[in-house]
Coordinates of C-alpha atoms in Angstrom, one line a residue:
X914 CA -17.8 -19.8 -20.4
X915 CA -20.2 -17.1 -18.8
X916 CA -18.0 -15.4 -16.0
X917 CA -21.1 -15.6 -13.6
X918 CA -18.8 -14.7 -10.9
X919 CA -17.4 -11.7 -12.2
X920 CA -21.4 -10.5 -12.2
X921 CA -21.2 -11.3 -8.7
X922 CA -18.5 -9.3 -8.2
X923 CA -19.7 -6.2 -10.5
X924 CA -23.0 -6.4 -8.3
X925 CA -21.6 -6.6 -4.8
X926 CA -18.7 -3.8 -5.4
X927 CA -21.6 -1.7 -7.0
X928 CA -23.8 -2.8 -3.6
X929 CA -21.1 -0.7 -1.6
X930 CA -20.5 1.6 -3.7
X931 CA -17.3 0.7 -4.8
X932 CA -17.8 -0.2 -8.7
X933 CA -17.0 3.3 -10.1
X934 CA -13.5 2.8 -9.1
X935 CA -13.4 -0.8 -10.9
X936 CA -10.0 -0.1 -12.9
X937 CA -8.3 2.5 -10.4
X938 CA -8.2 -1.1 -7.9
X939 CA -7.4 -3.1 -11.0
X940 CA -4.2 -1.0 -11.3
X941 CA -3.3 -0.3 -7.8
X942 CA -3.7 -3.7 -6.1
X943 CA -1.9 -5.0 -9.3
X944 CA 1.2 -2.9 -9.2
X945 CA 1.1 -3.7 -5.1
X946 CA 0.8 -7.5 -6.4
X947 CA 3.9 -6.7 -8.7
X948 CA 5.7 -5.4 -5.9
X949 CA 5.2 -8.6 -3.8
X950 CA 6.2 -10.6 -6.9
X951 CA 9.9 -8.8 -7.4
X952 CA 10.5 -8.9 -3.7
X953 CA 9.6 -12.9 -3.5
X954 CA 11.6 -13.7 -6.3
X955 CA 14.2 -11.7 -5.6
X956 CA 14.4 -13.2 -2.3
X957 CA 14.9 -16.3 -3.6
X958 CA 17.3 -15.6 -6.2
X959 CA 19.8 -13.8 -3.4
X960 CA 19.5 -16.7 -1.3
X961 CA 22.5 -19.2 -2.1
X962 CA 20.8 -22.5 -0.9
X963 CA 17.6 -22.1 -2.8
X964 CA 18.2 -23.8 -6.3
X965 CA 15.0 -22.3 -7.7
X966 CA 11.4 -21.1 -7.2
X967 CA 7.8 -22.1 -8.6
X968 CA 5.3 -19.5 -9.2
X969 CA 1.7 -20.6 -8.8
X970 CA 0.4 -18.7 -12.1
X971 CA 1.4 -16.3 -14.3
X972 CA -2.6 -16.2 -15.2
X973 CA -6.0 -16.0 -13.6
X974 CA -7.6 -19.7 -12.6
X975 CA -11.0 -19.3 -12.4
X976 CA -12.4 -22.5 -11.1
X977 CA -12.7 -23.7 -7.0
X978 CA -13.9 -19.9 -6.6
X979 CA -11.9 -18.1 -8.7
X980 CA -8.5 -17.4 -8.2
X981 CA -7.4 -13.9 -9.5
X982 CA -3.5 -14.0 -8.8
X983 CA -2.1 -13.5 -12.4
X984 CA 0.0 -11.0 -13.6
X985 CA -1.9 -12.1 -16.6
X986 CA -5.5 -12.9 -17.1
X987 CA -7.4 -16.1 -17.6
X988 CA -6.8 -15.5 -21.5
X989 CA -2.9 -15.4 -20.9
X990 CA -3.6 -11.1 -22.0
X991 CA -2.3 -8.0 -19.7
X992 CA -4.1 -6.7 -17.6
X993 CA -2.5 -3.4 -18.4
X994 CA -0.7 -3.2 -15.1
X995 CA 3.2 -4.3 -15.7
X996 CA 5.2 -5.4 -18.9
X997 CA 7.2 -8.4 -20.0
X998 CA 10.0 -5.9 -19.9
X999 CA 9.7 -5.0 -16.5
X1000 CA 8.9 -8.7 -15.6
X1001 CA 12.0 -9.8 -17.3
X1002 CA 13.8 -7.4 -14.9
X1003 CA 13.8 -9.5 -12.1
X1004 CA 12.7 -12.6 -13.7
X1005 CA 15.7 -13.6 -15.8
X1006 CA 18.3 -16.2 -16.7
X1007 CA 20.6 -12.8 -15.8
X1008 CA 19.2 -10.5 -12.6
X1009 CA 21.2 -7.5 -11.3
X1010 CA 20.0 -7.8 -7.3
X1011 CA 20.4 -5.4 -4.2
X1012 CA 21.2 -6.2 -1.0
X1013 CA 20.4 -3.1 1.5
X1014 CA 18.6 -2.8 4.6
X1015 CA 15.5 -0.3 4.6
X1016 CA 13.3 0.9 2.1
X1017 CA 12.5 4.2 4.1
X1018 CA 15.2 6.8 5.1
X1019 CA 15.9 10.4 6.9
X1020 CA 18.2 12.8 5.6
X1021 CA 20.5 12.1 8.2
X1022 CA 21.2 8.5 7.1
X1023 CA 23.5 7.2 4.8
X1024 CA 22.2 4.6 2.1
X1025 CA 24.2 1.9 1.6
X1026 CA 23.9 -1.2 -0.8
X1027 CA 25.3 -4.3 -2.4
X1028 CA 25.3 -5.1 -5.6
X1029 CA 25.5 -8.5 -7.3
X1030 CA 24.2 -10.5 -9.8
X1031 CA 22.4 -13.8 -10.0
X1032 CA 23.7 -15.4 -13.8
X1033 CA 22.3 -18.9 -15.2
X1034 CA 22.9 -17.8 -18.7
X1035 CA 24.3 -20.4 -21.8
X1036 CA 27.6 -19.5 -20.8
X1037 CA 29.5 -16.7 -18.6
X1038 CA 29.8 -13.0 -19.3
X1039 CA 33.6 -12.0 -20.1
X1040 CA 34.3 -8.4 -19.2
X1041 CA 30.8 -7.6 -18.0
X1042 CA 30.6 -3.6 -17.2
X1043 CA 28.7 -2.3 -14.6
X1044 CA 27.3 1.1 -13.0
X1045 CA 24.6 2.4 -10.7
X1046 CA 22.5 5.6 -10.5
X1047 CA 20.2 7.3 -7.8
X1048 CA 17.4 8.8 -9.4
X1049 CA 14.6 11.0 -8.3
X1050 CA 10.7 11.0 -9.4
X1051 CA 11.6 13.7 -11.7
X1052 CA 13.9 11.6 -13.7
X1053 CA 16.9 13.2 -12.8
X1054 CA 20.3 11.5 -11.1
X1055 CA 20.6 12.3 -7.6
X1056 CA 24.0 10.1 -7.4
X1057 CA 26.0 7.5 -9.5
X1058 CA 28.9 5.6 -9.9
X1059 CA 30.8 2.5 -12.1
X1060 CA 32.5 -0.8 -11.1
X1061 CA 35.0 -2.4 -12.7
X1062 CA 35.0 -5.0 -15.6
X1063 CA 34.9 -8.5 -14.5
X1064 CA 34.1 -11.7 -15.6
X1065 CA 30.1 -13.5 -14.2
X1066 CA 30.6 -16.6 -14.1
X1067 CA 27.5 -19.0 -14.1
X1068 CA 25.7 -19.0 -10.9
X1069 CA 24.7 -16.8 -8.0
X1070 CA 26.0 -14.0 -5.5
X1071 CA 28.3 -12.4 -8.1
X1072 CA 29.3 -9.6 -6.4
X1073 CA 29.5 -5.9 -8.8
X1074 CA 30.0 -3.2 -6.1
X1075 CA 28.9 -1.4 -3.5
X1076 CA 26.6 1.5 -3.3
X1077 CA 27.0 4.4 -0.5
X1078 CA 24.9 7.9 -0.9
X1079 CA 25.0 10.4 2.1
X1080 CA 20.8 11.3 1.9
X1081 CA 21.5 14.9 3.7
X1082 CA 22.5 15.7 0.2
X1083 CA 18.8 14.7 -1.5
X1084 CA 15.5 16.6 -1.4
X1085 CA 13.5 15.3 1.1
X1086 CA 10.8 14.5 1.6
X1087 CA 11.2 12.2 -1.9
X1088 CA 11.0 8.9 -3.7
X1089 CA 14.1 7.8 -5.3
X1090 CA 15.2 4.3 -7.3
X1091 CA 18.4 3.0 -7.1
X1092 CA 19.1 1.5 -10.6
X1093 CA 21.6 -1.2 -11.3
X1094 CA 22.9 -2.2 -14.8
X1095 CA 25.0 -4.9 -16.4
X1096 CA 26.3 -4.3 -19.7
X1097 CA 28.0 -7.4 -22.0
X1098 CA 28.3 -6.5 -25.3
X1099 CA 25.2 -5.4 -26.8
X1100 CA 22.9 -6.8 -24.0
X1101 CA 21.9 -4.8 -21.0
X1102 CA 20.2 -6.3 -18.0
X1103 CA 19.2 -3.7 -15.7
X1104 CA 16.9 -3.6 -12.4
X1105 CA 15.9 -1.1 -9.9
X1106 CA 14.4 -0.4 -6.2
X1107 CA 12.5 2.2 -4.5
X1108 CA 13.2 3.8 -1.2
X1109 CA 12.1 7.0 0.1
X1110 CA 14.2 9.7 1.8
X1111 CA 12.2 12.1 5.1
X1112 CA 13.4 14.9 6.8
X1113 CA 15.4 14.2 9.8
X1114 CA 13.2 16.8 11.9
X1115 CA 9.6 17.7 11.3
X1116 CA 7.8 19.9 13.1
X1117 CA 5.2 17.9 15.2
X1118 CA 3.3 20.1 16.8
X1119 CA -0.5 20.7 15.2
X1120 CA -1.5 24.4 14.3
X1121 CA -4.1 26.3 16.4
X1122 CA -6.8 26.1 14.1
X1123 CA -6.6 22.0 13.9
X1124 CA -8.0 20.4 16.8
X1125 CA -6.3 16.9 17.2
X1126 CA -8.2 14.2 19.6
X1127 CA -8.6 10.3 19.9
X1128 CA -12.0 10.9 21.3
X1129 CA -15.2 11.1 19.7
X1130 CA -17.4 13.2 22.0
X1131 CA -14.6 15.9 21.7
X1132 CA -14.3 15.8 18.1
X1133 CA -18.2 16.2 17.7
X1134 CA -18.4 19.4 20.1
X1135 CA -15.6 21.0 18.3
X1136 CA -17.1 20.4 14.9
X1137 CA -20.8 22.0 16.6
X1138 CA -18.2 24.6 17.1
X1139 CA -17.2 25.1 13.4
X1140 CA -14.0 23.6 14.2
X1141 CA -11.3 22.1 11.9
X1142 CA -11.2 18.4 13.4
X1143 CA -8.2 15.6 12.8
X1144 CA -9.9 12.8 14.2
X1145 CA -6.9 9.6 15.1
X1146 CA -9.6 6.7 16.3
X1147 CA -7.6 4.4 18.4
X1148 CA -7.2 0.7 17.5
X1149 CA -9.1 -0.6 20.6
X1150 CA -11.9 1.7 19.7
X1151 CA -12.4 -0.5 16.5
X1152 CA -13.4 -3.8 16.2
X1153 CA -14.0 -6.9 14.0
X1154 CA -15.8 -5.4 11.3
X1155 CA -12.0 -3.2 10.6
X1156 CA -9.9 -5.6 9.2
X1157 CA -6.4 -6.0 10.2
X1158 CA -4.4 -4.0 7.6
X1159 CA -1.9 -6.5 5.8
X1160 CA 1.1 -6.5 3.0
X1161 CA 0.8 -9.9 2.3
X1162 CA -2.1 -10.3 -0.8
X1163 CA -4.8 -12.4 -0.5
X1164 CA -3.9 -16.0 -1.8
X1165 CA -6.2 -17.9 -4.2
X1166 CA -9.2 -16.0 -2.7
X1167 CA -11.4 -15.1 0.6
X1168 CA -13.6 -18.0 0.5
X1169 CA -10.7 -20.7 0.0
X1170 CA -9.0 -18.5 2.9
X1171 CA -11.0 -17.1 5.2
X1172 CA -9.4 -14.7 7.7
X1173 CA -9.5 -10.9 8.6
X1174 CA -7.0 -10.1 6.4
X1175 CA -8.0 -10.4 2.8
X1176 CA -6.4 -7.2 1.8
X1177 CA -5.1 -6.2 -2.0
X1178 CA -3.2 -3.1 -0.8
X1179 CA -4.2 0.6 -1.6
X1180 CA -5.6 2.7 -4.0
X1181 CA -4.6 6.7 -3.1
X1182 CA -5.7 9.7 -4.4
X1183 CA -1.9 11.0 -5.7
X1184 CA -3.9 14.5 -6.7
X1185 CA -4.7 15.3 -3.1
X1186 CA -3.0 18.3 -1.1
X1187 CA -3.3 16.0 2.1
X1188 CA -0.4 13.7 0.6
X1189 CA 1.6 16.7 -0.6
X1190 CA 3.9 15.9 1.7
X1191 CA 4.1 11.9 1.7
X1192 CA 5.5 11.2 -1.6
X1193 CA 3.2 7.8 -2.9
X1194 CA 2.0 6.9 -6.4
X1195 CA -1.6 5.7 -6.4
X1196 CA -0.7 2.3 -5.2
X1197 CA 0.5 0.6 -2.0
X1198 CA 3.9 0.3 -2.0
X1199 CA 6.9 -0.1 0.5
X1200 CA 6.6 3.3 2.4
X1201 CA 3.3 2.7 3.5
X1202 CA 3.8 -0.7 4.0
X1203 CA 6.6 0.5 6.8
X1204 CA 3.4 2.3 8.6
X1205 CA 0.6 0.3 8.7
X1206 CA 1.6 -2.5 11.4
X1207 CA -0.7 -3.1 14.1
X1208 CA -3.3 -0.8 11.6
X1209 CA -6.6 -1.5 11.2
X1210 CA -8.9 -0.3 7.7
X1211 CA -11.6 1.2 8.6
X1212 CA -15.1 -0.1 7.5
X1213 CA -16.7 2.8 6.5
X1214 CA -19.8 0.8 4.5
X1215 CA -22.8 2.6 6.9
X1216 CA -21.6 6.5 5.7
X1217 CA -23.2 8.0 2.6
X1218 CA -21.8 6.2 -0.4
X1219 CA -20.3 9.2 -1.6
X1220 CA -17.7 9.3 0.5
X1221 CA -14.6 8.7 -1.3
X1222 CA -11.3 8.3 0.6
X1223 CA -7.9 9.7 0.2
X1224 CA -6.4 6.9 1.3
X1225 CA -8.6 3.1 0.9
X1226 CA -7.5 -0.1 1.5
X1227 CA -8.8 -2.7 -1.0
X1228 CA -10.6 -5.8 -0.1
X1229 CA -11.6 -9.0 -1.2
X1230 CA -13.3 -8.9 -4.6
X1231 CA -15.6 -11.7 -2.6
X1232 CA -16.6 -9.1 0.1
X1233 CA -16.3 -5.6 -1.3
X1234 CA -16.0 -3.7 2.1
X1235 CA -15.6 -0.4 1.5
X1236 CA -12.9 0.7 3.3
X1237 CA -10.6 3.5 3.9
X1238 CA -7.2 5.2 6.2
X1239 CA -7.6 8.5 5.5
X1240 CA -11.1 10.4 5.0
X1241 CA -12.7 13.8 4.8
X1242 CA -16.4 15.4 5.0
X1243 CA -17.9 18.6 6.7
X1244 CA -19.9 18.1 9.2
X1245 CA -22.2 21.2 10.3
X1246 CA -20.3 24.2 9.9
X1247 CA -16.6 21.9 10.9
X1248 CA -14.5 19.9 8.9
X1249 CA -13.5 16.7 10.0
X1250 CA -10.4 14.6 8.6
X1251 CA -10.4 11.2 10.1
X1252 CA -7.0 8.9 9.9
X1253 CA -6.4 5.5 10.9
X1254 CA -3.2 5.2 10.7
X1255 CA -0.7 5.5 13.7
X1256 CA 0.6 9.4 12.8
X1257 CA 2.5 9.1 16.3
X1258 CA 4.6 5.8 15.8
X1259 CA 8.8 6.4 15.3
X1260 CA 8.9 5.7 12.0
X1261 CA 10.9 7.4 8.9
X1262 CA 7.8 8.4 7.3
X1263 CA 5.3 9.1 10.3
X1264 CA 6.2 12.7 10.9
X1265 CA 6.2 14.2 7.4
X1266 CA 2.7 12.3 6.4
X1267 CA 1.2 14.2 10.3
X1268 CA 2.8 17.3 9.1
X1269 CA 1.4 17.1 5.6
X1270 CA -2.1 15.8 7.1
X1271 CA -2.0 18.9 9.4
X1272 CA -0.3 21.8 6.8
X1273 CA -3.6 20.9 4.4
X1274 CA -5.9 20.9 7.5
X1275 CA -4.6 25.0 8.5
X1276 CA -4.8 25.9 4.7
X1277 CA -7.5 27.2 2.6
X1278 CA -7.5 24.0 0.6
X1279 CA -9.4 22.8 3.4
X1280 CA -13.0 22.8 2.2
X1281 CA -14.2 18.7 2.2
X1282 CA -17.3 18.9 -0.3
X1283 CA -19.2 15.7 0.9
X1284 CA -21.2 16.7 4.2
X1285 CA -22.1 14.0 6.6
X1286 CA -24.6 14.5 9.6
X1287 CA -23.4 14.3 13.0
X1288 CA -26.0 11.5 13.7
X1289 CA -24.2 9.0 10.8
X1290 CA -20.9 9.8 12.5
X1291 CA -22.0 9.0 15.8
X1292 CA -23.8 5.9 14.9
X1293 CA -20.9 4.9 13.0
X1294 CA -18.9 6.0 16.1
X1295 CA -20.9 3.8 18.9
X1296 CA -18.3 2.8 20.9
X1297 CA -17.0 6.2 22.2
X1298 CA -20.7 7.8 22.4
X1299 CA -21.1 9.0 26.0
X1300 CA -24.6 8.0 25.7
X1301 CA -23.7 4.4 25.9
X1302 CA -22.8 3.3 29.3
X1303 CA -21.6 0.0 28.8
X1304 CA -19.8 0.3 24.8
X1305 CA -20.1 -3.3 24.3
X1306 CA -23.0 -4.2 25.5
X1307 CA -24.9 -4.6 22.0
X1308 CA -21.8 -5.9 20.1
X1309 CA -22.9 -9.2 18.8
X1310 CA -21.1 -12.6 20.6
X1311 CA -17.9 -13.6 18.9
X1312 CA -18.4 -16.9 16.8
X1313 CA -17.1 -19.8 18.0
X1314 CA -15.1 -20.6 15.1
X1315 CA -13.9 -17.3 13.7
X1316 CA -12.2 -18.8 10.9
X1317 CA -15.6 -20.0 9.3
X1318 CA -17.1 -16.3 9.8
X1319 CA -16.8 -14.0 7.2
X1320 CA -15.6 -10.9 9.5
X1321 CA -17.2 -8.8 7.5
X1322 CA -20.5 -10.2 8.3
X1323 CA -19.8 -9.1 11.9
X1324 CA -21.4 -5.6 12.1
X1325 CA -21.8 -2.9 14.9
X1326 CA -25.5 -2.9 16.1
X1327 CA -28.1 -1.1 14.0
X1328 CA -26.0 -1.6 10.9

């Protein structure tokens, strides 16, 4: 009964510095891991030929490696991360469900969504009411409307109503939840959604005192300068060593699995002025999700342990790499900002998370804390450092069986 691994664990997340934030990737990759859940089940529940679904575990199984994929834990006992409640939401004999077709939004869209209801209750609800609301972050109703009574018979795709909000007339940029409730007699079964609603036109172009570049050398000679730097590496510049950014949670473990993707989603720093402007709770969740395809982390284990991330992807427990999407230090007398994500691609939320990035850079709030020497960053850097002729040349050989290699074993040279 000694939980050997879990010393493991504690000692390799503490090895990369990664322990002190032991119950902030508890909670995060747990709410992601929720997320994944309701949408799965959901799925399934929406989908008239599918008679039913198995869930692998509702707690931890902790033999053939260890397989931490319960909502609960190995002693059937929360994890402090989601309810019964809200399990029972979307895990019922009775499920309101929504059928629309984006999570993300501008303000010159119009959401629109259907409402039904999935019933394999004792018997069927006689003059069920129904309604639906739009609600903001703040709590308060953006929207809402009512259907009329009808009878649910036993079964699926009961349809309730349709759902139609013109987003031009909603904050933006915000996180909303569309919430959908079924009334008969004294019982309520209720469920909800998030989406998130952008501006329609954001102003893309970086202020003069940001300097913007894909390449390294420029970056260092305008930090030597005492520049404000927003460094966007480029995905070919990166290697094995970033893994592949996914929204599909490990399953069982690494070691069962092995592949470059191993990823439990995201822990963010909700607190700091450079997501003012992206609307996220400290988890991943279906806005970022939308974009981070084609996105690799980045492996930031050879910089000074102190460097926490805004944004950082969660690995493996088995592997502990720490990683991150969005990072700050000062370097010299410059300030560097270094993002990983795509902040160009033509996506909803793309534009206001650049302009966000970029209002913070310009500010005054601009003073990273953590300095890192311009030697560590060009190390770390290799690939684009003019002082290599050939970039690849000391890259170790690609295995010949990837799938047996732990990719996080692969390093860059010197590391």
């Amino acid at each position: 009964m000694i939980p050997g691994n879990y010393e493991i664990m504690r000692d390799s997340a503490k090895e990369h510095g990664l322990l002190g934030k032991n119950k902030e990737f508890a909670h995060a990759s747990g709410r992601f891991q929720v997320a994944c859940y309701k949408e799965e089940i959901e799925a399934s529940l929406r989908t008239p030929s599918y008679s039913g679904f198995e869930i692998l575990d509702l707690h931890d199984y902790l033999g053939q490696g260890g397989a931490l994929i319960g909502m609960l834990d190995a002693f059937w006992e929360s994890k402090g991360y989601t309810t019964a409640a809200e399990f029972r939401q979307w895990n019922n004999a009775t499920v309101p469900l929504a059928r629309f077709k984006d999570r993300v939004y501008t303000t010159a869209d119009t959401f629109a969504a259907d409402v039904e209801v999935a019933h394999f209750g004792s018997a069927a609800l006689a003059g069920a009411t129904s309604h639906w609301s739009v609600v903001g972050s703040n709590g308060k109703v953006a929207a809402s409307g009512s259907w009329p009574a009808r009878d649910i018979p036993r079964g699926k795709g009961n349809m309730l109503g349709k759902v139609s909000v013109e987003l031009a007339k909603l904050s933006a940029p915000g996180q909303y939840k569309l919430v959908a409730e079924l009334h008969s007699g004294a019982t309520t079964f209720k469920n909800d959604w998030n989406f998130w609603v952008y501006p329609a036109a954001v102003e893309a172009a970086a202020p003069a005192s940001v300097f913007v570049t894909s390449s390294w050398p420029e970056a260092e000679a305008k930090l030597e300068a005492g520049g404000r730097v927003l460094f966007l590496p480029k995905g070919a510049d990166l290697d094995s060593s970033d893994p592949k950014v996914t929204s599909l949670p490990i399953f069982w473990n690494h070691l069962m699995n092995p592949n470059g993707t191993t990823m439990l989603g995201f822990w963010n720093d909700t607190k700091h002025p450079a997501l003012a402007g992206f609307p996220t709770e400290s988890n991943c969740d279906w806005q970022w999700v939308d974009i981070t395809a084609n996105t690799r982390a980045l492996n930031i284990d050879t910089l000074p342990k102190a460097l926490q991330p805004i944004v950082q992807p969660i690995d493996d427990w088995n592997r502990n790499l720490k990683l991150a999407l969005l990072y700050e230090c000062s370097v010299g007398s410059g300030k560097l900002m270094v993002c990983g994500l795509d902040l160009d691609a033509k996506r909803p939320g793309t534009p206001s998370l650049r302009r966000s990035i970029l209002d913070y850079m310009a500010s005054e709030r601009f003073r990273p804390e953590l300095p890192v020497s311009v030697a560590d960053l060009r190390a770390h850097w290799f690939s684009l450092d003019p002082n290599h002729a050939d970039p690849g040349a000391n890259k170790p050989a690609a295995p010949s069986s990837p799938d047996l290699v732990d990719p996080g074993q692969i390093r860059r040279p010197g590391t």
